[in-house]
Tab-separated table of C-alpha atoms in Angstrom:
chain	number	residue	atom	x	y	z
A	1	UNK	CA	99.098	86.941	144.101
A	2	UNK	CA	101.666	89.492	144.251
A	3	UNK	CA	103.592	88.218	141.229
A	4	UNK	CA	100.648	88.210	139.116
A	5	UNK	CA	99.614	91.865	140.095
A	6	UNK	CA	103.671	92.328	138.511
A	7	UNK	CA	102.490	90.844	135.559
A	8	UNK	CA	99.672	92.782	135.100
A	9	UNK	CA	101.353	96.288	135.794
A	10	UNK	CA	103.820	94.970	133.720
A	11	UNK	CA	102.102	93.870	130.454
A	12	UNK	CA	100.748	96.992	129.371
A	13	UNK	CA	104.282	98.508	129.132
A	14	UNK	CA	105.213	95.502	127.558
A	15	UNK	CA	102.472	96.127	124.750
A	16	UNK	CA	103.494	99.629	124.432
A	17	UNK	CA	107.142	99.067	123.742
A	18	UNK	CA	106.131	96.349	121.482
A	19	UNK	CA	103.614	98.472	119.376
A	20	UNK	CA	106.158	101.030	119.429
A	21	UNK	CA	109.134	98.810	117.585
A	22	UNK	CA	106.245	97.833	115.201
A	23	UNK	CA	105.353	101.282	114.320
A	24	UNK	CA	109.170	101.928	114.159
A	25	UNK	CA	109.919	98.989	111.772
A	26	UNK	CA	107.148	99.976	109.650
A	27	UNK	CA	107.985	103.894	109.611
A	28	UNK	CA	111.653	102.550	108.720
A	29	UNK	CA	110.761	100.706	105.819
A	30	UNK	CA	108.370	102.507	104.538
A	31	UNK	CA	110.697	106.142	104.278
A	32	UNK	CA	113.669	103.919	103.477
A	33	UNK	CA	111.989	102.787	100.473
A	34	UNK	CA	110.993	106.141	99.752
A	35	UNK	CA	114.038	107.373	99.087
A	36	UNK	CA	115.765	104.263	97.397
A	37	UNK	CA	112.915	103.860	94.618
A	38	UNK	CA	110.178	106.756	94.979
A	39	UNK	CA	106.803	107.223	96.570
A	40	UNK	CA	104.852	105.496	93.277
A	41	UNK	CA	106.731	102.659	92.832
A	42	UNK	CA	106.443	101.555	96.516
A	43	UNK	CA	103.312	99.528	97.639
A	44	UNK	CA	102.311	98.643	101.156
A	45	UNK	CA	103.574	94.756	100.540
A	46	UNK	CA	107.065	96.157	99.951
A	47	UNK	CA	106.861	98.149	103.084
A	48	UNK	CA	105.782	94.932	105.564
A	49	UNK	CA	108.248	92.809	103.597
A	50	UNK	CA	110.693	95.456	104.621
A	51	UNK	CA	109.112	95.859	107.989
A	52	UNK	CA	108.829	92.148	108.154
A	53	UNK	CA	105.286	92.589	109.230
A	54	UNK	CA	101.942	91.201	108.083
A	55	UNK	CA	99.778	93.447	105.843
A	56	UNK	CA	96.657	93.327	108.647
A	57	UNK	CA	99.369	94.557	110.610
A	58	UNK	CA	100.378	97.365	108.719
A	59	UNK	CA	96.695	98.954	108.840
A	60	UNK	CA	96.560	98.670	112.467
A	61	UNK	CA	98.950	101.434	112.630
A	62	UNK	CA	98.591	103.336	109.451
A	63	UNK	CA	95.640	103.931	106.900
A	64	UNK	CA	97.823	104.233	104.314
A	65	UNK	CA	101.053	104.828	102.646
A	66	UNK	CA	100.787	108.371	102.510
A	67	UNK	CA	100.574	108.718	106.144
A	68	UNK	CA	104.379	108.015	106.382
A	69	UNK	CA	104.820	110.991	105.320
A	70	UNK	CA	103.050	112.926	107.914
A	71	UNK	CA	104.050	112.528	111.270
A	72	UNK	CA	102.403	110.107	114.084
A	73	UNK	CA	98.740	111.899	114.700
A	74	UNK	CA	100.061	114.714	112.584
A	75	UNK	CA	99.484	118.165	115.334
A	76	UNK	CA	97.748	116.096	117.915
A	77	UNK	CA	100.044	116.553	120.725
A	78	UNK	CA	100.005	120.249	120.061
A	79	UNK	CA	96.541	120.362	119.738
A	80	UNK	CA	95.706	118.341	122.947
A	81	UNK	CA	98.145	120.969	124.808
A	82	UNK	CA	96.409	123.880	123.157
A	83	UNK	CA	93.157	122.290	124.827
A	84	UNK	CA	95.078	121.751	127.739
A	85	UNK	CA	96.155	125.433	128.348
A	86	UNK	CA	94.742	127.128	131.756
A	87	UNK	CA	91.401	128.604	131.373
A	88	UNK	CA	92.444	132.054	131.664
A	89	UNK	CA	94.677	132.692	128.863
A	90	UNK	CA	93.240	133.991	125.536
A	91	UNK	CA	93.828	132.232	122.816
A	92	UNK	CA	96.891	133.375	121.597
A	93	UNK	CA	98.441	133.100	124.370
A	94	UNK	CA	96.898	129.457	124.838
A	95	UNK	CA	98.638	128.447	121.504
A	96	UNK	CA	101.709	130.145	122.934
A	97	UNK	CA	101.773	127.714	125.539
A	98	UNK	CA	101.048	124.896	123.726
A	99	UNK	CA	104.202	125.703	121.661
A	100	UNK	CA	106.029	126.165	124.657
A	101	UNK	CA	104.662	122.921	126.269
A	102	UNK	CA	105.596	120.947	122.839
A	103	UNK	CA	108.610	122.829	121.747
A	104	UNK	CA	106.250	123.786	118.788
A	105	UNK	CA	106.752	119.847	117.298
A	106	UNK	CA	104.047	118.945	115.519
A	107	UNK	CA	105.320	115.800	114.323
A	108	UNK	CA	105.446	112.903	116.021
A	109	UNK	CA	108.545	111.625	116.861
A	110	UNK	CA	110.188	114.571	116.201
A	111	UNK	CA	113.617	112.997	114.799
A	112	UNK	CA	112.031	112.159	111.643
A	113	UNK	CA	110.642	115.210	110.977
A	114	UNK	CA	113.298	116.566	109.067
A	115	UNK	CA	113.279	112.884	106.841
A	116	UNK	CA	109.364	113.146	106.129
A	117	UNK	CA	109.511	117.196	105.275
A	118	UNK	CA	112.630	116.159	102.717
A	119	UNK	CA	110.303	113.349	100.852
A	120	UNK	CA	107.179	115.533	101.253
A	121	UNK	CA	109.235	118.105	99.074
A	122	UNK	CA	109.714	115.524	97.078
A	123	UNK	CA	106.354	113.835	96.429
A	124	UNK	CA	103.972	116.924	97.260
A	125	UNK	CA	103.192	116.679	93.496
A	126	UNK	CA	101.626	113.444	93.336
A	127	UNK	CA	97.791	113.484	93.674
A	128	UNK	CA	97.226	111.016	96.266
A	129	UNK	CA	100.045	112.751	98.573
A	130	UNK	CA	98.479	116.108	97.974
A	131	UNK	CA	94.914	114.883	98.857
A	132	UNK	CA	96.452	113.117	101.945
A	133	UNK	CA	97.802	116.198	103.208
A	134	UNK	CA	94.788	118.317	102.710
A	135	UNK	CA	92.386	115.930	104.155
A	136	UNK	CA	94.522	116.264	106.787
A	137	UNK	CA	94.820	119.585	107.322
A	138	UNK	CA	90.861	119.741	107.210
A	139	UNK	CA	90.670	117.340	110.323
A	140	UNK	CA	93.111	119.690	112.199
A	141	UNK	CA	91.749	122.724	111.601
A	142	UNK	CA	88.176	121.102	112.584
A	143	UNK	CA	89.746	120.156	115.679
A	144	UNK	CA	91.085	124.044	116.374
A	145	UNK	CA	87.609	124.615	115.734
A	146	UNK	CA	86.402	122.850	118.290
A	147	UNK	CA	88.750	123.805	121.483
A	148	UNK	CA	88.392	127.291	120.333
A	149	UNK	CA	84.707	127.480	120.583
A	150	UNK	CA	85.069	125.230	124.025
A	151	UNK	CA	87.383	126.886	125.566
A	152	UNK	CA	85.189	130.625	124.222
A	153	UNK	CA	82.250	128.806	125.119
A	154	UNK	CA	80.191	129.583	122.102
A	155	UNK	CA	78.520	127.761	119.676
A	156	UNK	CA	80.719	127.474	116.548
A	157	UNK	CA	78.071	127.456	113.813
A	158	UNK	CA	76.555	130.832	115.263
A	159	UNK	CA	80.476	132.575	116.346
A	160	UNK	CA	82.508	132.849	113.555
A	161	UNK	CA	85.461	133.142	115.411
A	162	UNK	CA	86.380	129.226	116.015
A	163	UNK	CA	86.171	129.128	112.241
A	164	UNK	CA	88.400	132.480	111.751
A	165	UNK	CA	91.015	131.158	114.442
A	166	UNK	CA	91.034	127.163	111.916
A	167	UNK	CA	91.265	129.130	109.115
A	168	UNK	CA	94.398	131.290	110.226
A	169	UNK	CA	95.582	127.892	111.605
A	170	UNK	CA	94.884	125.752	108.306
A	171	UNK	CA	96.561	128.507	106.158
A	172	UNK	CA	99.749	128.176	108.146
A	173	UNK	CA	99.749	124.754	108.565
A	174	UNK	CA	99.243	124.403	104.502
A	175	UNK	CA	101.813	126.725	104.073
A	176	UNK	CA	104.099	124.335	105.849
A	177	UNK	CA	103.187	120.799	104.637
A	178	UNK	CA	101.205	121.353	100.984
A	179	UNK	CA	103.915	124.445	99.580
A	180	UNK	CA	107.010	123.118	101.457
A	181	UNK	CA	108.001	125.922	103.557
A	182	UNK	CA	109.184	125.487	106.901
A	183	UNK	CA	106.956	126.386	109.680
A	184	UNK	CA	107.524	129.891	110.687
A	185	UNK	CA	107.121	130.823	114.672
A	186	UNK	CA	103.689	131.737	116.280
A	187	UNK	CA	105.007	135.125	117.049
A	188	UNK	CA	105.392	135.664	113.320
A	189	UNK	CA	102.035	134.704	112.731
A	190	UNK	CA	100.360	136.395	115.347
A	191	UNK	CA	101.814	139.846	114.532
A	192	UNK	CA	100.899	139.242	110.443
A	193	UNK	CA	97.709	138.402	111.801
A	194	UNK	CA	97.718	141.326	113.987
A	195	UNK	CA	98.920	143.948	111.064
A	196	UNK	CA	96.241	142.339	108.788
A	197	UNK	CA	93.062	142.894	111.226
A	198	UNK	CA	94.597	146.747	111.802
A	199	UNK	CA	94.080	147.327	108.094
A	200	UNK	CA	90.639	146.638	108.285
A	201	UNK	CA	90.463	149.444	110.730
A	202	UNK	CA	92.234	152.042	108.698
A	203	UNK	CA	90.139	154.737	106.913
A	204	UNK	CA	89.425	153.831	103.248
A	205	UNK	CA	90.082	157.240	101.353
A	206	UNK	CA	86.771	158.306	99.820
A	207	UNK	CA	86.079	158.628	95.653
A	208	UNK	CA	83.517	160.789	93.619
A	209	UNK	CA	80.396	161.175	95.967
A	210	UNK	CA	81.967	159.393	98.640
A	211	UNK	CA	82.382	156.223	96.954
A	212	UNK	CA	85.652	154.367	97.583
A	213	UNK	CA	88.209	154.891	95.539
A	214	UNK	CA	87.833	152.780	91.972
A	215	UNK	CA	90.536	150.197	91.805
A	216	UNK	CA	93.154	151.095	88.814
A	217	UNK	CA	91.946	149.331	85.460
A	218	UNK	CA	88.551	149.032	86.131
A	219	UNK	CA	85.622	149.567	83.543
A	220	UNK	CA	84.204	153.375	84.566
């Protein structure tokens, strides 16, 4: 009895690391043959050749060949920290400490973030990668969504401010992945954020009969 409750504490770790080397294998090939022939010319059954997997296999872990070029549950590990954060914070400082809990990696595994971000660059252009990535960024920013009305407790289809907070988020993560650039920090963010919402609250200078002011060009 006691060596087969061993076995079965072991075997799940077994599985893991198992899964893992798969995943590896298949990440491997896949960006390897990225960069030695371009995104186009190579097709899943390269990638499992290369992988020496089956195709069934390759599905299991991802939907497609574009996701190689995102990272592992692209911003889930952030995310689930963000969710995560202690009750009291707002949510600024919530995302603060899911930065600080994740190093502000939104990749997963970080070492091959620098590889993917390279061939994104690279292959951004081609339709398929470009719809990949903003399908992508739609699912995230439903996500922020969805903690940020839990953790306001409000119902996000009468609060706008779950969708304001995924749209800030979305627009920043686009910025990164779709036009290239890196990722700038959340304190950046937050204080363009902040000097945005302070314009709103500056007087507009008045125009004839109070009006505001007619923008240059336009048809009197």
């Amino acid at each position: 009895m006691q060596g087969q409750g061993t076995d079965t504490v072991a075997e799940p770790g077994l599985r893991d690391r198992k899964r893992a080397r798969t995943r590896q294998a298949i990440r491997t090939a896949g960006l390897d043959l990225f960069e030695e022939q371009g995104f186009e010319r190579t097709t899943v059954d390269q990638i499992c050749r290369r992988a020496d997997v089956a195709h069934r296999t390759f599905f299991r872990y991802y939907e497609c060949k574009e996701a190689l070029l995102f990272g592992m549950d692209f911003g889930a590990a952030f995310l689930d920290a963000f969710a995560a954060a202690p009750a009291g914070l707002d949510l600024w400082a919530a995302f603060r400490h899911a930065g600080g809990t994740t190093d502000e990696q939104w990749e997963e595994p970080a070492e091959h973030t620098a590889r993917r971000r390279a061939l994104r660059r690279g292959f951004i252009g081609i339709r398929s990668v470009r719809d990949f990535a903003l399908v992508m960024i739609d699912t995230f920013s439903q996500r922020v969504a969805q903690i940020v009305a839990e953790r306001l407790d409000v119902d996000p289809v009468a609060d706008l401010r779950p969708q304001a907070f995924a749209a800030l988020m979305a627009g920043m993560t686009r910025r990164q992945v779709v036009d290239g650039n890196e990722m700038r920090s959340l304190e950046e963010w937050a204080e363009a954020f902040r000097a945005l919402l302070a314009s709103f609250d500056a007087p507009v200078p008045a125009g004839p009969a109070g009006l505001p002011p007619r923008p240059a060009g336009a048809a009197r």
